[in-house]
Coordinates of N, CA and C in Angstrom, one line a residue:
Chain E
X1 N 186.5 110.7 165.2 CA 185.3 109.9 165.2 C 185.0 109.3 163.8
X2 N 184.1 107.9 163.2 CA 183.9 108.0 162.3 C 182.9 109.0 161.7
X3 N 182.8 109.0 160.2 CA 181.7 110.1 159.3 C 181.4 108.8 158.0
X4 N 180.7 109.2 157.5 CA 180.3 108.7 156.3 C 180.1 109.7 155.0
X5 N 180.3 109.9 154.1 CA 180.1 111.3 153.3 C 179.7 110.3 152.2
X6 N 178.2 111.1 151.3 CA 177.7 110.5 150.3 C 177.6 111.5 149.4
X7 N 177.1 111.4 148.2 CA 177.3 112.5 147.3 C 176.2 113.6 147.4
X8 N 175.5 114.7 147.1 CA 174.8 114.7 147.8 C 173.5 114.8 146.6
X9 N 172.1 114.9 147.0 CA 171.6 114.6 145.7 C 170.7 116.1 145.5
X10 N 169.5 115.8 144.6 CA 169.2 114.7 144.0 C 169.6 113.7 143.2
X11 N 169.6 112.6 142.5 CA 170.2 112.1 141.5 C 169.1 111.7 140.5
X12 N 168.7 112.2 139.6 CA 167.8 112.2 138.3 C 168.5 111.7 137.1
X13 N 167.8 110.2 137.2 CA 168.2 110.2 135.6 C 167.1 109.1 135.2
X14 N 167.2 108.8 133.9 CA 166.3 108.1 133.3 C 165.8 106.7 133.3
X15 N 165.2 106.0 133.2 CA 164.8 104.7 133.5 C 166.2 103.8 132.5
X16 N 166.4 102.9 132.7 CA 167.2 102.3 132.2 C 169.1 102.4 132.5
X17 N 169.4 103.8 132.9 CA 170.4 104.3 133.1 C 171.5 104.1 134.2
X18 N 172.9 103.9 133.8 CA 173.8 103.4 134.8 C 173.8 104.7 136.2
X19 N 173.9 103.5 137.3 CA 173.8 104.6 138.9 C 174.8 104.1 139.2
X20 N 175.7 105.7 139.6 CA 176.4 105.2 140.6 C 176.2 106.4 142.0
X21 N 176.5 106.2 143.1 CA 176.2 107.0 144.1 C 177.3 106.6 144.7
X22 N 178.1 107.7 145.3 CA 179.7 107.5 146.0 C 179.2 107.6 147.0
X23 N 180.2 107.2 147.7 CA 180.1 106.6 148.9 C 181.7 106.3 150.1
X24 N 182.1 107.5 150.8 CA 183.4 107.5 151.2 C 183.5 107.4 153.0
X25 N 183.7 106.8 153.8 CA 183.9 106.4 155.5 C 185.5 107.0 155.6
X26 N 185.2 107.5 156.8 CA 186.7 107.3 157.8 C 186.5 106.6 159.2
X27 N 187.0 105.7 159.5 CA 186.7 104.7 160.4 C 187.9 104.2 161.3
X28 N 188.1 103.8 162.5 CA 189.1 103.3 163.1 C 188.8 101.9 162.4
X29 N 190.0 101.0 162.5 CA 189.4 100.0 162.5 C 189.3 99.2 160.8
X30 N 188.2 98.3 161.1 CA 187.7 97.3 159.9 C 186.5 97.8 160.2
X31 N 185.6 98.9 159.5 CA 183.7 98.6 159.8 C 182.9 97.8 159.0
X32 N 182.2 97.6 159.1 CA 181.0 96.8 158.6 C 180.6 97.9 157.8
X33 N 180.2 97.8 156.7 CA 179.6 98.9 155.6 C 178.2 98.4 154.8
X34 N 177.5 99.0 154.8 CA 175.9 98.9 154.6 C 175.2 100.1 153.8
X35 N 174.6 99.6 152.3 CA 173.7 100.6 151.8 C 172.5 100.2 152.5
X36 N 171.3 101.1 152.7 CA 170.3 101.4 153.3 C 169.3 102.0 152.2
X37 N 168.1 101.4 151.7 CA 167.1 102.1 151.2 C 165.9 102.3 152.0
X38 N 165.3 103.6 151.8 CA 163.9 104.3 152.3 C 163.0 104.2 151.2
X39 N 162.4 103.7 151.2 CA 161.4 104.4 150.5 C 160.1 105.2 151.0
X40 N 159.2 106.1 150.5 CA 158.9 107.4 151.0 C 157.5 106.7 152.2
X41 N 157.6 107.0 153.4 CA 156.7 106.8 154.5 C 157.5 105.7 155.1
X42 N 158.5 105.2 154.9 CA 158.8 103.8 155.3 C 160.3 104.0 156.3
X43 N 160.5 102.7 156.6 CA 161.5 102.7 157.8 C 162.8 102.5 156.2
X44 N 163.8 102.6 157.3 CA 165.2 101.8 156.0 C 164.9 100.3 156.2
X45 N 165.7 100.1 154.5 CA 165.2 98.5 154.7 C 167.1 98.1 154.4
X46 N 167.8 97.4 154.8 CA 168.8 96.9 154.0 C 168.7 96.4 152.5
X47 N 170.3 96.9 151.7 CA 170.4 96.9 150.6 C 170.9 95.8 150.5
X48 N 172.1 95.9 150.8 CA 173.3 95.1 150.8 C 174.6 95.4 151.7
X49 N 175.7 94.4 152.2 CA 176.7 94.5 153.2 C 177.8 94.0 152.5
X50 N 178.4 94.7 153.3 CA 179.8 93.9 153.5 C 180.9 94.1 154.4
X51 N 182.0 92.9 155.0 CA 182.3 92.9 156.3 C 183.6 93.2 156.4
X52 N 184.4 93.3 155.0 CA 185.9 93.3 154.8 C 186.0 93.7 153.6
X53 N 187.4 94.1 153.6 CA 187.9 94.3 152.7 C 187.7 93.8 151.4
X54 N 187.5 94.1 149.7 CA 187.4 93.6 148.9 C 186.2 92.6 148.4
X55 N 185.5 92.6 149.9 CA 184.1 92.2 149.5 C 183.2 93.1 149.2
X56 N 182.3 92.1 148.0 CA 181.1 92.8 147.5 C 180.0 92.2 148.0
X57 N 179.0 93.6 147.9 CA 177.5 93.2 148.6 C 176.7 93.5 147.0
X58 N 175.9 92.6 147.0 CA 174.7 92.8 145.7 C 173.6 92.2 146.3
X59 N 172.6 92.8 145.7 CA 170.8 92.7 146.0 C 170.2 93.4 145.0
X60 N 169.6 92.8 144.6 CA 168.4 93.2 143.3 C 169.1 94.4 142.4
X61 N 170.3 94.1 141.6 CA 171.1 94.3 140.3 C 171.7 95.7 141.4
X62 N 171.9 95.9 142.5 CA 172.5 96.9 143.0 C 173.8 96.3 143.4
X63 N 175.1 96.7 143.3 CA 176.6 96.2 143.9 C 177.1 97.3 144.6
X64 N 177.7 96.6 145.9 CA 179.3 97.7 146.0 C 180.1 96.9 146.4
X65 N 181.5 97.7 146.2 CA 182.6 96.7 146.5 C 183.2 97.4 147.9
X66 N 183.9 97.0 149.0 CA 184.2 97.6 150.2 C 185.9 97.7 149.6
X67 N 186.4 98.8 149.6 CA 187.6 99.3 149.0 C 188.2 100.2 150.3
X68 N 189.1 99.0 151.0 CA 190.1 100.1 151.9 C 191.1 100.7 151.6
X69 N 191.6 100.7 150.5 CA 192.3 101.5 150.0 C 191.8 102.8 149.6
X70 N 190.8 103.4 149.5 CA 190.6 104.0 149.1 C 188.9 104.1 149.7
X71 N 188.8 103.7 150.8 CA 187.6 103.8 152.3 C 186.4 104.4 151.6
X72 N 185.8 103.8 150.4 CA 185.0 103.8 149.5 C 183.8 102.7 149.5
X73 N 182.9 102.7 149.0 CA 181.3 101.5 149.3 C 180.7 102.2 148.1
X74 N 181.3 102.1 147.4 CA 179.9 103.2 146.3 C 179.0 102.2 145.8
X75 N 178.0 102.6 145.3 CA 176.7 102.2 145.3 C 176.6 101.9 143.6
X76 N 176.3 100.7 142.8 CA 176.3 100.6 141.3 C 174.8 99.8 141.2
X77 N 174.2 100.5 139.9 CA 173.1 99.4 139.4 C 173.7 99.5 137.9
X78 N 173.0 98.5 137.2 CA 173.4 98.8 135.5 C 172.2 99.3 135.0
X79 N 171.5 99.3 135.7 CA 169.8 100.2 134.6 C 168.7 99.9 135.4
X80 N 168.6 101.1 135.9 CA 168.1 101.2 137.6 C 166.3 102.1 136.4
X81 N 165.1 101.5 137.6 CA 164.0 101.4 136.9 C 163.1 102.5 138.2
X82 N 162.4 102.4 137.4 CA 161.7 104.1 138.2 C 161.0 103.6 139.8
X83 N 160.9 102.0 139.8 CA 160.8 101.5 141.3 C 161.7 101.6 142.3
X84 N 163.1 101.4 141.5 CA 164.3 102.0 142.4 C 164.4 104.0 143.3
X85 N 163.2 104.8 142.7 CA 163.1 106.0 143.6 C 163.0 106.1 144.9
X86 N 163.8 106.5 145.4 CA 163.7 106.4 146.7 C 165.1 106.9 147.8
X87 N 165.4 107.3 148.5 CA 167.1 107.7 149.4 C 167.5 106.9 149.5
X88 N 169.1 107.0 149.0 CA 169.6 105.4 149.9 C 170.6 105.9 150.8
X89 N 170.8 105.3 151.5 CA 172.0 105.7 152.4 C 173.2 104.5 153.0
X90 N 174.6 105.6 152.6 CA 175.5 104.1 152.9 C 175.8 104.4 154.7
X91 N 176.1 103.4 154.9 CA 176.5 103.0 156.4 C 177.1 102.9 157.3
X92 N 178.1 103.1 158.5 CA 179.3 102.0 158.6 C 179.0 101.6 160.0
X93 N 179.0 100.4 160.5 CA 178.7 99.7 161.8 C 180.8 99.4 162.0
X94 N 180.6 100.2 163.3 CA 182.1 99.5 163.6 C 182.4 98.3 164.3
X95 N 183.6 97.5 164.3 CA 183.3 96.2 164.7 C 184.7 96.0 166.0
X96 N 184.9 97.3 166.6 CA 185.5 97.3 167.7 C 185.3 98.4 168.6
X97 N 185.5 97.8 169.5 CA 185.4 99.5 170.9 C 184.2 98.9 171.4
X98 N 183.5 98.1 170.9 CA 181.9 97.8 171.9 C 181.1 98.8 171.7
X99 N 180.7 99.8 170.6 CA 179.4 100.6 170.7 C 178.7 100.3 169.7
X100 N 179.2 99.5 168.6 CA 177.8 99.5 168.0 C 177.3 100.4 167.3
X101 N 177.6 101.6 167.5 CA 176.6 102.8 167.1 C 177.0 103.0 165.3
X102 N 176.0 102.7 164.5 CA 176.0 103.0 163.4 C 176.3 104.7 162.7
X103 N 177.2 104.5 161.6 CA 177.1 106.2 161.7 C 176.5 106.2 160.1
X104 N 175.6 107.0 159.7 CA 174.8 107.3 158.4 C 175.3 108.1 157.8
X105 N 175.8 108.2 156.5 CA 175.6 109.4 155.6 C 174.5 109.8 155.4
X106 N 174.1 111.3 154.8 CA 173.0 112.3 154.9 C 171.6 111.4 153.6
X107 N 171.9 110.7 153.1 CA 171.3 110.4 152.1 C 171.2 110.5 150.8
X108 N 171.0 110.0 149.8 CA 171.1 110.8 148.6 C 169.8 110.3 148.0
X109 N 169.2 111.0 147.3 CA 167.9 110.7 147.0 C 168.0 110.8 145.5
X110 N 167.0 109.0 145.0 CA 167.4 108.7 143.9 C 165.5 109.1 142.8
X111 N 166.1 110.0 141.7 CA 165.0 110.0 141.1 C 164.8 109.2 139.7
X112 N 163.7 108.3 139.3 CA 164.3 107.5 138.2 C 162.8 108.1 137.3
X113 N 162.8 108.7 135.8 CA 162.1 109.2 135.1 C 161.8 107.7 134.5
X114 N 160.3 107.7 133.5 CA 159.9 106.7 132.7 C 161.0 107.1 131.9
Chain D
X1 N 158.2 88.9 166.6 CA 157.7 88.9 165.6 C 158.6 89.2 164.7
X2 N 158.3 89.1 163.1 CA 159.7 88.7 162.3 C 159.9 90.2 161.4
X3 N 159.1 91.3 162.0 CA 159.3 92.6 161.7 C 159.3 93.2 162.9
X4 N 159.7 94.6 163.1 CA 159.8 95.6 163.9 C 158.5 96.1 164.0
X5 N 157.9 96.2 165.2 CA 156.8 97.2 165.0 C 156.9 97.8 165.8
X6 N 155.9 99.3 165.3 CA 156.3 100.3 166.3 C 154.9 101.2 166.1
X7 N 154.7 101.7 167.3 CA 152.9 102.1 167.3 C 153.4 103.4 168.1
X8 N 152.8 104.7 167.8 CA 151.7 104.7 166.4 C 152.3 105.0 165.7
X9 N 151.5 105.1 164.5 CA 152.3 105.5 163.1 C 152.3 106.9 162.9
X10 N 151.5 107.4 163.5 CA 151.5 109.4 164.2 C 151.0 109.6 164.9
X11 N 151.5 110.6 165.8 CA 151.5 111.0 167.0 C 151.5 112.7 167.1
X12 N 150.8 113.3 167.3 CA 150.7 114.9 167.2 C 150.2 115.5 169.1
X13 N 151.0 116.5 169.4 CA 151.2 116.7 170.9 C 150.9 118.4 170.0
X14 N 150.6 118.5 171.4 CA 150.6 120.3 172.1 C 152.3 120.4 172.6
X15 N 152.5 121.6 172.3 CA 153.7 121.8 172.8 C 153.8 121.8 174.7
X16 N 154.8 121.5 175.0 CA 154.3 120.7 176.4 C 153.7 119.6 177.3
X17 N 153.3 119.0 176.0 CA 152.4 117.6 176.1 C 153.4 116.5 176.2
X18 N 153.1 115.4 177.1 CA 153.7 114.3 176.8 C 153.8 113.4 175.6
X19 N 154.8 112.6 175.0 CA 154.9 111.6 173.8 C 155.5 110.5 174.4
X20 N 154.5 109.4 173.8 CA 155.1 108.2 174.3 C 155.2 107.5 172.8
X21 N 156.0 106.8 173.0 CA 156.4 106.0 171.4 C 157.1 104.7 172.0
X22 N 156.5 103.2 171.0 CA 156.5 102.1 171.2 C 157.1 101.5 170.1
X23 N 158.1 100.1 170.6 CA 159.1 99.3 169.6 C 159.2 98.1 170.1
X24 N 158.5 97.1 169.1 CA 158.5 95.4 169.7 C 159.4 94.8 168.9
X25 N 160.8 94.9 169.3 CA 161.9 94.4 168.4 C 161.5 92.7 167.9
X26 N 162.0 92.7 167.0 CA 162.1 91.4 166.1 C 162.5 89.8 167.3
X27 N 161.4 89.0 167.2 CA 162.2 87.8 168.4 C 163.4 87.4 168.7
X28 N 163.7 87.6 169.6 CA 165.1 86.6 169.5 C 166.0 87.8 169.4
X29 N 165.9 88.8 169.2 CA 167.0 90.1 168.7 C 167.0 90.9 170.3
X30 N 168.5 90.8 170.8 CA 168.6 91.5 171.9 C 168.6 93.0 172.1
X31 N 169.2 93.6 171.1 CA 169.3 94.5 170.7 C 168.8 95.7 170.2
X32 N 168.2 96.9 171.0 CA 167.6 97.4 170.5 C 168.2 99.3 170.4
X33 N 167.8 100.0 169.0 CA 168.5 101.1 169.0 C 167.1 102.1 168.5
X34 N 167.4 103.6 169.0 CA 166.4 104.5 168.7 C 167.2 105.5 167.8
X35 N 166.7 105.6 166.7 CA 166.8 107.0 166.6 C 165.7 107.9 166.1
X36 N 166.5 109.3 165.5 CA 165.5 110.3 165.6 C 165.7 111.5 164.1
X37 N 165.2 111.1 163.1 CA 165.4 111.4 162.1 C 164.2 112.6 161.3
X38 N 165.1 113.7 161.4 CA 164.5 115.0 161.4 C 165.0 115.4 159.7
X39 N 164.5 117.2 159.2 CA 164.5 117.4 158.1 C 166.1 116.8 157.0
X40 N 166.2 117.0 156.0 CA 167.3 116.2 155.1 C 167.5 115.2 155.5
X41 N 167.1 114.2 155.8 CA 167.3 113.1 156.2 C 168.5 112.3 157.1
X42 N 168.8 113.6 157.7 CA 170.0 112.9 158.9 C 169.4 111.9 159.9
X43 N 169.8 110.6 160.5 CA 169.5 110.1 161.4 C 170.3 110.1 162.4
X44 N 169.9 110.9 163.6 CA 170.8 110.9 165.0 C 170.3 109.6 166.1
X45 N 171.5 109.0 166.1 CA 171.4 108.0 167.3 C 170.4 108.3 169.0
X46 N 169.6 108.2 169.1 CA 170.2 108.1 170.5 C 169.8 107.4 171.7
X47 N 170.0 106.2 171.4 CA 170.0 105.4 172.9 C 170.2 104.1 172.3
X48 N 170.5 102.5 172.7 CA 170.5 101.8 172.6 C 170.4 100.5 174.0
X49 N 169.8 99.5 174.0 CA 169.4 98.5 174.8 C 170.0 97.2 174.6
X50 N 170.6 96.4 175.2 CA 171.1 95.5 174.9 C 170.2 94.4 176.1
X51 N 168.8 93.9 176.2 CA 167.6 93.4 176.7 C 167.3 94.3 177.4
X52 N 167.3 94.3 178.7 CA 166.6 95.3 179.5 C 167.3 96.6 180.1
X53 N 168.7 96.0 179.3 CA 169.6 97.0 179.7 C 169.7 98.5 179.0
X54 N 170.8 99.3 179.7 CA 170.6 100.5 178.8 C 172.2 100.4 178.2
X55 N 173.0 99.9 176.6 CA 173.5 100.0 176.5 C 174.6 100.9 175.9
X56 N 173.9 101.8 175.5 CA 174.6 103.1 175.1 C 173.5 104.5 174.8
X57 N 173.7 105.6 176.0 CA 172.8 106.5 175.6 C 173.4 107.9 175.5
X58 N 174.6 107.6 174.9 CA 175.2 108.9 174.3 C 174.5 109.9 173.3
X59 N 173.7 109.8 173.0 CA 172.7 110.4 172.1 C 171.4 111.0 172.6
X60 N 171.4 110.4 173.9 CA 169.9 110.9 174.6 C 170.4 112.1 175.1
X61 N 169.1 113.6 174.7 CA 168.7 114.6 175.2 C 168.9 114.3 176.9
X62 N 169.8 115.0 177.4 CA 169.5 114.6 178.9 C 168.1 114.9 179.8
X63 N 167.9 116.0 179.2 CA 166.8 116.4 179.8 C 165.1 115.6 179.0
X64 N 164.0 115.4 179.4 CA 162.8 115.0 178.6 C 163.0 114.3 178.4
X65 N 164.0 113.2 177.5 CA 163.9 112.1 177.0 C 164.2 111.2 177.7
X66 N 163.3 109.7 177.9 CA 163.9 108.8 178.9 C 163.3 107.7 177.9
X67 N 163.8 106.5 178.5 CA 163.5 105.7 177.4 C 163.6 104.1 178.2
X68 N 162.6 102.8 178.1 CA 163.4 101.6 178.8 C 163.1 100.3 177.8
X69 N 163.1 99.7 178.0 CA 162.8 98.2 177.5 C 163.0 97.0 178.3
X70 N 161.5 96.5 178.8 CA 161.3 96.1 180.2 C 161.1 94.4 179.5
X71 N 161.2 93.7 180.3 CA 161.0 92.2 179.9 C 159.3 92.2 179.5
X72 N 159.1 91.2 178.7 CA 157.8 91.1 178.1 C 156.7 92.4 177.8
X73 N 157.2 93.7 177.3 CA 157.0 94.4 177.2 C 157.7 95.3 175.8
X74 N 156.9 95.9 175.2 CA 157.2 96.5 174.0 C 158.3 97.6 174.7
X75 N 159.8 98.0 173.9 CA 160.7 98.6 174.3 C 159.5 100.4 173.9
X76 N 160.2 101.3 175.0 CA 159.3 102.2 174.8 C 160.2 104.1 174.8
X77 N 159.9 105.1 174.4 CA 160.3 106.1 174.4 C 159.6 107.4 174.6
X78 N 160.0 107.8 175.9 CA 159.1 109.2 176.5 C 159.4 110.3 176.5
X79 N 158.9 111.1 175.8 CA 159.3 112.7 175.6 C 158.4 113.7 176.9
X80 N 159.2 114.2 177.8 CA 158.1 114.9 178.7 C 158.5 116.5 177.9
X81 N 157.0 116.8 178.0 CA 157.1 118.4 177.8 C 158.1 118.6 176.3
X82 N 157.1 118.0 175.5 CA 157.4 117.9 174.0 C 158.0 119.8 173.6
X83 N 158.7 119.6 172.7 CA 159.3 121.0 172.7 C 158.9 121.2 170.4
X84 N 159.1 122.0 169.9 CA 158.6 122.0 168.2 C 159.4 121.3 167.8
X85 N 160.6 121.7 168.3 CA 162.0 120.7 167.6 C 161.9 119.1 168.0
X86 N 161.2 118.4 168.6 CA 161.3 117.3 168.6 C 160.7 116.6 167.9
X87 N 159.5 117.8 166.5 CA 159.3 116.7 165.4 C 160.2 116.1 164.7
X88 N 159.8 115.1 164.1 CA 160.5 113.7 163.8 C 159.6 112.8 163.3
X89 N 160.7 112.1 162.4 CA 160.2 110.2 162.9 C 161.6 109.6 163.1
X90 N 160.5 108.8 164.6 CA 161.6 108.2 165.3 C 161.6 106.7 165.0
X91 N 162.8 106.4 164.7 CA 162.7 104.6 163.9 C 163.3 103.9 165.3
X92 N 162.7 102.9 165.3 CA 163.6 102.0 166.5 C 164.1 100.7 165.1
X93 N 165.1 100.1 165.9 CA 165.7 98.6 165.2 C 166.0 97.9 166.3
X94 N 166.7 97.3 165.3 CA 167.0 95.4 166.6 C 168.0 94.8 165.9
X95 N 168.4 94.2 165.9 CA 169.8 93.7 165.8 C 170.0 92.5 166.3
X96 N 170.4 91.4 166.2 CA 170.7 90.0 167.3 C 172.2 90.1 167.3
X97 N 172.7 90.3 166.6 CA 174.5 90.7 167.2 C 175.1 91.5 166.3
X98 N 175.1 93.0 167.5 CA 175.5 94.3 166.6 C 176.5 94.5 166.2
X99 N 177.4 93.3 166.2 CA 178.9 93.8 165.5 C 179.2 93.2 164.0
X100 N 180.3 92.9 164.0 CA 180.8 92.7 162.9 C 179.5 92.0 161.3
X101 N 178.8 92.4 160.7 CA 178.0 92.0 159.8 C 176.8 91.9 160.4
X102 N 176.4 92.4 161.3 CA 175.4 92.6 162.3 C 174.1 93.6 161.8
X103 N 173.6 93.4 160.9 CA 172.7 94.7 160.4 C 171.5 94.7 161.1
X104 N 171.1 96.0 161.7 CA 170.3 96.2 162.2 C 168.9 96.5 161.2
X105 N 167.6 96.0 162.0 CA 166.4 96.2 161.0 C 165.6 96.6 161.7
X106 N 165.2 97.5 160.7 CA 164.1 98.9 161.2 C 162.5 98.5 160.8
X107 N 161.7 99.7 162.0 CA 160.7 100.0 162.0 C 160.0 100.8 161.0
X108 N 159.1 101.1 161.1 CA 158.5 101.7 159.8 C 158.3 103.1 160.1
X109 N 158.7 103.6 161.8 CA 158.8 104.7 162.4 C 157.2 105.4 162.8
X110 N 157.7 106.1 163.5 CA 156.9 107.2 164.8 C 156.6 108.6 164.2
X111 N 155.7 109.3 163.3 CA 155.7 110.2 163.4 C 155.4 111.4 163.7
X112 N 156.0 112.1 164.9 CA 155.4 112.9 165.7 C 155.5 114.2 165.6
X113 N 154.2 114.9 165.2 CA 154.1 116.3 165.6 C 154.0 117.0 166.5
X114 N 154.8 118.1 166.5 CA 154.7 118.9 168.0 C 154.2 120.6 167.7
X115 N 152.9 120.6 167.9 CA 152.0 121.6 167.0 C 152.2 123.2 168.2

C-alpha cells in the first residue's frame, strides 16, 4: 500500500532560520504530492502541490521539489518567521486505481522562536 | 459556499449517546471525504462521497458509524452509542476532481468529546 514517512518532530529553531522538513512516499504509480499546514484549532489548509515528476510547488517562500528518483517532497523555506508555527504535513493523492484516498504522514510540528 | 463548513465546532456526548456531525462541501465540489483525526496527529480516512453516493468506505467503523450526503442537504456523520475512543476532530473536505492535482479542502473540523 502507499505510506508517507515525515521526520518526526518537534522542529525548533529560530526566527529567521533555514527549514527543511523531509519528506519520503512509497506509491504505485505517479501520486499527486501535497504539503498540508494546520495551524492550532484549525482544519489543514494547502501549502503547495505537485503532479509529476521534477516539479516544484512554492507558496509563501515555502518550496518542494517532487523527486522520483529518490520518492522525496521535502519541505524548504529560507528564513521561516515565528507565524510559520504550526504542523505541516506532506501528502500523496494517487492518481490511479480510482480511490482517491489520500495517505498523510504523521506530521511534523514546526516551532519558530523570536 | 467557497469554504467548507462544518457545525458544530464542539460537540461533547455521554458515553452511549448519539453524535451527529455536519459538512456543507464547497459549491460545485462533488466530492466529499471524512476523516477522523485523533492524538499525534494521525488522520484516518474514513468514508468518502462522490454526490449522493457512497464512494469509498473502507475506513468506516462497521459498526456505529454511518454516514450520507443527501441532495440539498449538508453531507452528515452519525456515531450511535458514542464509545471514549471516538474522541476526535473530525474534518470533512471536498474536492471537485480527486485525482491527478486534485487537492482536497478542508473544514475547520468537529470536535467531539466523549465524557
Amino acid at each position: 500500500g502507499n505510506s508517507v514517512t515525515q521526520m518526526e518532530g518537534p522542529v525548533t529553531l529560530s526566527e529567521e532560520a533555514f527549514l527543511t522538513i523531509n519528506c519520503t512516499y512509497t506509491a504505485t504509480g505517479y501520486p499527486s504530492l501535497f504539503w498540508y499546514v494546520q495551524y492550532p484549532g484549525e482544519g489543514l489548509q494547502l501549502l503547495l502541490k505537485a503532479t509529476k515528476a521534477d516539479d516544484k510547488g512554492s507558496n509563501k517562500g515555502f518550496e518542494a521539489t517532487y523527486r522520483k528518483e529518490t520518492t522525496s517532497f521535502h519541505l524548504e523555506k529560507g528564513s521561516v518567521q515565528v507565524s510559520d508555527s504550526a504542523v505541516y504535513f506532506c501528502a500523496l493523492i494517487p492518481t490511479s486505481g480510482g480511490s482517491y484516498i489520500p495517505t498523510f504522514g504523521r506530521g511534523t510540528s514546526l516551532i519558530v522562536h523570536p | 459556499g467557497e469554504e467548507v463548513a462544518q457545525t458544530p465546532k464542539h460537540l461533547v456526548r455521554g458515553e452511549g449517546q448519539k453524535a451527529k456531525l455536519y459538512c456543507a462541501p464547497i459549491k460545485g465540489h462533488s466530492y466529499v471525504f471524512w476523516y477522523q483525526q485523533v492524538l499525534k496527529n494521525e488522520f484516518k480516512f474514513l468514508i468518502s462521497f462522490q454526490n449522493e453516493n457512497v464512494f469509498d468506505e473502507t475506513g468506516m467503523p462497521k459498526e456505529r458509524f454511518s454516514a450520507k450526503c443527501l441532495p440539498n442537504s449538508p453531507c452528515s456523520l452519525e456515531i450511535q452509542a458514542t464509545k471514549l475512543e471516538d474522541s476526535a476532530v473530525y474534518f470533512c473536505a471536498s474536492s471537485q476532481i480527486p485525482g491527478q492535482g486534485g487537492e482536497q479542502f478542508f473544514g475547520p473540523g468537529t470536535r467531539l468529546t466523549v465524557l
